[in-house]
Coordinates of N, CA and C in Angstrom, one line a residue:
X1 N 1.1 -1.3 -0.2 CA 0.0 0.0 -0.1 C 0.8 1.4 0.3
X2 N 1.9 1.2 0.8 CA 2.7 2.4 0.9 C 3.4 2.7 -0.4
X3 N 3.5 1.9 -1.5 CA 4.3 1.6 -2.8 C 3.3 2.5 -3.5
X4 N 2.0 1.8 -3.5 CA 0.6 2.2 -4.3 C 0.5 3.8 -3.9
X5 N 0.4 3.9 -2.8 CA 0.0 5.6 -2.1 C 1.5 6.1 -2.9
X6 N 2.8 6.1 -2.8 CA 3.7 6.5 -3.3 C 3.9 7.0 -4.9
X7 N 3.0 6.0 -5.5 CA 2.7 5.9 -7.0 C 1.6 7.0 -7.3
X8 N 0.7 7.0 -6.5 CA -0.7 7.9 -6.6 C 0.2 9.3 -6.4
X9 N 0.8 9.2 -5.4 CA 1.3 10.9 -5.2 C 2.3 11.3 -6.1
X10 N 3.2 10.3 -6.8 CA 4.0 10.7 -7.8 C 3.1 11.1 -9.1
X11 N 2.2 10.5 -9.3 CA 1.2 10.6 -10.5 C 0.6 12.1 -10.3
X12 N 0.0 12.1 -8.8 CA -0.5 13.5 -8.8 C 0.5 14.6 -8.6
X13 N 1.5 14.4 -8.4 CA 2.4 15.3 -8.7 C 2.8 15.9 -9.9
X14 N 3.3 14.8 -10.6 CA 3.5 15.0 -12.0 C 2.5 15.3 -12.9
X15 N 1.1 15.3 -12.4 CA -0.3 15.6 -12.7 C -0.1 17.2 -12.6
X16 N 0.2 17.6 -11.4 CA 0.3 19.1 -11.1 C 1.0 19.8 -12.0
X17 N 2.1 19.2 -11.9 CA 3.5 19.7 -12.7 C 3.1 19.9 -14.0
X18 N 2.7 19.1 -14.7 CA 2.1 19.1 -16.1 C 0.9 20.2 -16.2
X19 N 0.0 20.3 -15.2 CA -0.9 21.5 -15.0 C -0.4 22.5 -15.0
X20 N 0.4 22.8 -14.3 CA 1.6 24.0 -13.9 C 2.2 24.5 -15.4
X21 N 3.0 23.5 -15.8 CA 3.5 23.8 -17.1 C 2.3 24.2 -18.1
X22 N 1.5 23.6 -18.3 CA 0.5 24.1 -19.2 C 0.0 25.6 -19.5
X23 N -0.6 25.7 -17.9 CA -1.0 27.2 -17.4 C 0.1 28.2 -18.0
X24 N 1.7 27.7 -17.4 CA 2.7 28.8 -17.7 C 2.7 29.2 -19.3
X25 N 2.6 27.6 -19.9 CA 2.8 27.9 -21.5 C 1.4 28.9 -22.1
X26 N 0.1 28.7 -21.6 CA -0.6 29.4 -21.7 C -1.0 30.8 -21.5
X27 N -0.1 31.1 -20.5 CA 0.4 32.6 -20.2 C 1.3 33.1 -21.0
X28 N 2.3 32.4 -21.0 CA 3.2 33.0 -22.3 C 2.8 33.4 -23.2
X29 N 2.0 32.2 -23.9 CA 1.6 32.2 -25.1 C 0.4 33.5 -25.4
X30 N -0.5 33.7 -24.4 CA -1.2 34.9 -24.4 C -0.7 36.2 -24.3
X31 N 0.6 36.1 -23.6 CA 1.5 37.5 -23.6 C 2.2 37.6 -24.3
X32 N 2.3 36.7 -25.5 CA 3.3 36.7 -26.6 C 2.4 37.1 -27.8
X33 N 1.1 36.6 -27.7 CA 0.1 36.8 -28.7 C -0.5 38.5 -28.8
X34 N -0.8 38.8 -27.3 CA -1.1 40.1 -27.0 C -0.1 41.2 -27.8
X35 N 1.5 40.7 -27.4 CA 2.5 41.6 -27.6 C 2.6 41.8 -29.4
X36 N 2.2 40.3 -29.9 CA 2.2 40.4 -31.4 C 1.1 41.1 -31.7
X37 N -0.1 41.2 -31.3 CA -1.3 42.1 -31.9 C -1.1 43.3 -31.7
X38 N -0.5 43.7 -30.3 CA 0.0 45.1 -30.3 C 0.8 45.8 -31.4
X39 N 1.9 44.9 -31.6 CA 3.1 45.5 -32.7 C 2.4 45.3 -33.9
X40 N 1.5 44.8 -34.4 CA 1.0 44.4 -35.7 C -0.4 45.8 -35.8
X41 N -1.1 45.9 -34.9 CA -1.7 47.3 -34.5 C -1.0 48.5 -34.9
X42 N -0.2 48.5 -34.2 CA 0.6 49.8 -34.4 C 1.4 49.7 -36.0
X43 N 1.5 48.7 -36.7 CA 1.9 48.9 -38.1 C 1.0 49.1 -38.8
X44 N 0.1 48.7 -38.6 CA -1.3 48.8 -39.4 C -2.0 50.5 -38.9
X45 N -1.6 50.9 -38.0 CA -1.9 52.5 -37.9 C -1.0 53.2 -38.1
X46 N 0.4 53.1 -38.3 CA 1.3 53.5 -39.2 C 1.0 53.7 -40.5
X47 N 0.9 52.5 -41.3 CA 1.0 52.5 -42.7 C -0.7 52.9 -42.7
X48 N -1.5 53.1 -42.2 CA -2.7 53.9 -42.5 C -2.7 55.3 -42.5
X49 N -1.9 55.7 -41.4 CA -1.4 57.2 -41.3 C -0.8 57.7 -42.6
X50 N 0.5 56.6 -43.0 CA 1.2 57.2 -44.2 C 0.3 57.1 -45.2
X51 N -0.8 56.0 -45.5 CA -1.3 55.9 -46.9 C -2.4 57.1 -47.1
X52 N -3.1 58.0 -45.8 CA -3.8 59.0 -45.7 C -2.8 60.2 -45.9
X53 N -1.4 60.2 -45.4 CA -0.9 61.4 -45.7 C -0.6 61.5 -47.1
X54 N 0.3 60.4 -47.7 CA 0.0 60.0 -49.4 C -1.2 60.4 -50.1
X55 N -2.6 60.0 -49.9 CA -3.7 60.2 -50.3 C -3.7 61.8 -49.9
X56 N -3.5 62.1 -49.4 CA -3.8 63.9 -48.9 C -3.0 64.7 -50.2
X57 N -1.5 64.2 -49.9 CA -0.6 64.7 -50.6 C -0.9 64.8 -52.2
X58 N -1.4 63.4 -52.8 CA -2.1 63.3 -54.1 C -3.2 63.8 -54.5
X59 N -4.2 64.2 -53.5 CA -5.3 64.9 -53.7 C -5.0 66.1 -54.1
X60 N -4.1 66.7 -53.2 CA -3.4 68.2 -53.1 C -3.1 68.5 -54.9
X61 N -2.4 67.7 -55.0 CA -1.2 67.6 -56.1 C -2.3 67.6 -57.2
X62 N -3.4 66.7 -57.2 CA -4.1 66.4 -58.3 C -5.2 67.7 -58.2
X63 N -5.5 68.6 -57.4 CA -6.2 69.7 -57.3 C -5.5 70.8 -57.9
X64 N -4.4 71.1 -57.5 CA -3.3 72.0 -58.1 C -3.2 71.8 -59.7
X65 N -3.4 70.6 -60.3 CA -3.1 70.3 -61.4 C -4.5 70.6 -62.3
X66 N -5.4 70.2 -61.6 CA -6.9 70.7 -62.1 C -7.1 72.3 -62.1
X67 N -6.4 73.0 -61.2 CA -6.5 74.3 -61.2 C -5.7 74.9 -61.9
X68 N -4.6 74.6 -62.4 CA -3.2 74.6 -63.5 C -4.0 74.9 -64.6
X69 N -4.7 73.8 -64.8 CA -5.4 73.5 -66.4 C -6.5 74.2 -66.4
X70 N -7.6 74.8 -65.5 CA -8.4 75.3 -65.4 C -8.1 76.8 -65.7
X71 N -6.9 77.2 -65.0 CA -6.4 78.2 -65.6 C -6.2 78.6 -66.8
X72 N -5.1 77.7 -66.9 CA -4.7 77.6 -68.8 C -5.6 77.5 -69.8
X73 N -6.9 76.8 -69.2 CA -8.1 76.8 -69.9 C -8.7 78.1 -70.5
X74 N -8.7 78.8 -68.9 CA -9.5 80.2 -69.2 C -8.7 81.1 -70.0
X75 N -7.2 81.0 -69.5 CA -6.3 82.0 -70.6 C -6.5 81.8 -72.2
X76 N -6.3 80.5 -72.4 CA -6.6 80.2 -73.5 C -8.1 80.8 -74.3
X77 N -8.9 80.7 -73.5 CA -10.3 80.7 -74.2 C -10.5 82.4 -74.2
X78 N -9.7 83.0 -72.9 CA -9.7 84.8 -73.3 C -8.7 85.0 -74.4
X79 N -7.5 84.5 -74.6 CA -6.8 84.8 -75.9 C -8.0 84.7 -77.1
X80 N -8.2 83.5 -77.2 CA -9.7 83.0 -78.7 C -10.3 84.2 -78.5
X81 N -10.8 84.7 -77.6 CA -12.1 85.3 -77.5 C -11.5 87.1 -77.8
X82 N -10.2 87.4 -77.4 CA -9.6 88.6 -77.7 C -9.3 88.2 -79.6
X83 N -8.8 87.4 -79.5 CA -8.3 87.1 -81.2 C -9.5 87.1 -82.0
X84 N -10.5 86.7 -81.8 CA -11.7 86.6 -82.3 C -12.2 88.3 -82.3
X85 N -12.3 89.0 -80.9 CA -12.5 90.4 -81.1 C -11.9 91.0 -81.7
X86 N -10.4 91.0 -82.0 CA -9.6 91.6 -83.0 C -9.5 91.4 -84.3
X87 N -10.1 90.1 -84.8 CA -10.5 89.6 -86.0 C -11.7 90.5 -86.3
X88 N -12.7 90.4 -85.6 CA -13.8 91.2 -85.8 C -13.7 92.5 -86.2
X89 N -12.9 93.1 -85.1 CA -12.6 94.7 -85.6 C -11.9 94.9 -86.6
X90 N -10.9 94.0 -87.0 CA -10.1 94.3 -88.1 C -11.1 93.8 -89.4
X91 N -11.9 93.2 -89.5 CA -13.1 92.8 -90.3 C -13.9 94.0 -90.5
X92 N -14.7 94.6 -89.3 CA -15.4 95.7 -89.4 C -14.5 96.9 -90.1
X93 N -13.4 97.1 -89.3 CA -12.5 98.3 -90.3 C -12.0 98.4 -91.7
X94 N -12.0 96.9 -92.2 CA -11.8 96.8 -93.4 C -13.4 96.9 -94.1
X95 N -14.3 96.4 -93.6 CA -15.6 96.8 -94.2 C -15.7 98.3 -94.4
X96 N -15.3 98.9 -93.5 CA -15.8 100.5 -93.3 C -14.9 101.0 -94.4
X97 N -13.5 100.6 -94.4 CA -12.8 101.1 -95.6 C -13.1 100.8 -97.1
X98 N -13.6 99.7 -97.2 CA -14.3 99.1 -98.5 C -15.7 100.0 -98.5
X99 N -16.4 100.6 -97.9 CA -17.5 101.0 -97.9 C -17.1 102.6 -98.3
X100 N -16.0 103.3 -97.6 CA -15.5 104.5 -97.7 C -15.2 104.7 -99.3
X101 N -14.4 103.6 -99.9 CA -13.8 103.6 -101.1 C -14.8 103.7 -102.1
X102 N -15.6 102.6 -101.9 CA -16.9 102.3 -103.1 C -17.4 103.6 -102.9
X103 N -17.8 104.4 -101.5 CA -18.4 105.5 -101.9 C -17.8 106.6 -102.6
X104 N -16.5 106.7 -102.2 CA -15.5 107.7 -103.3 C -15.6 107.4 -104.7
X105 N -15.9 105.9 -105.3 CA -15.7 105.7 -106.3 C -17.0 105.9 -106.9
X106 N -18.3 105.6 -105.9 CA -19.6 106.2 -106.5 C -19.6 107.8 -106.9
X107 N -19.1 108.4 -106.0 CA -18.9 109.9 -106.0 C -18.3 110.3 -107.2
X108 N -17.1 109.6 -107.5 CA -16.5 110.2 -108.5 C -17.4 109.6 -109.8
X109 N -17.8 108.4 -110.2 CA -18.6 107.9 -110.8 C -19.7 108.9 -111.5
X110 N -20.0 109.2 -110.3 CA -21.3 110.2 -110.3 C -21.1 111.6 -111.0
X111 N -19.8 112.1 -110.6 CA -19.1 113.1 -111.0 C -19.1 113.1 -112.6
X112 N -18.3 111.8 -112.7 CA -17.9 111.6 -114.2 C -19.0 111.5 -115.1
X113 N -20.3 111.0 -114.7 CA -21.7 110.8 -115.2 C -21.9 112.0 -115.8
X114 N -22.0 112.8 -114.6 CA -22.3 114.5 -114.6 C -21.6 115.1 -115.5
X115 N -20.5 114.8 -115.6 CA -19.7 115.7 -116.9 C -19.7 115.1 -117.9
X116 N -20.5 113.9 -118.1 CA -20.4 113.3 -119.5 C -22.0 114.0 -119.9
X117 N -23.1 113.9 -119.2 CA -23.8 114.3 -119.5 C -23.4 115.9 -120.2
X118 N -23.2 116.6 -119.0 CA -22.9 117.8 -119.6 C -21.9 117.7 -121.1
X119 N -21.3 117.4 -121.1 CA -20.1 117.3 -122.5 C -21.5 116.9 -123.5
X120 N -22.2 115.7 -123.3 CA -23.0 115.5 -124.6 C -24.3 116.6 -124.7
X121 N -24.6 117.5 -123.3 CA -25.4 118.5 -123.7 C -24.9 119.6 -124.4
X122 N -23.9 119.8 -124.4 CA -22.7 121.1 -124.8 C -22.5 120.5 -126.5
X123 N -22.7 119.4 -126.5 CA -22.5 118.8 -128.1 C -23.9 118.8 -128.7
X124 N -24.9 118.8 -128.2 CA -26.1 118.7 -128.7 C -26.4 120.4 -129.1

């Protein structure tokens, strides 16, 4: 019986040792997992912040490009309008000059016609 009691006590002691070792492994595993998760969360937070900053920079750059293109387009349209206005003014000026020239020619022709009528009247 002493032997059986000693064997049982040895088995119980080993069982307690195994249970204590298992608890220690669980505790260390939980601690390592928590540390790993914390490090991973820090990395995710850092990458998220870097991504946000990069996206903000890209958005600002894109907004600058859009504004620059809009400004260039407006300048181009203004230039086209000015060139159109200048061309219209030039065309108007050419028409006025042509009208003036035609009016002078008509006056000259009328004067010549009048002279011819007077010449013919004198000859009759």
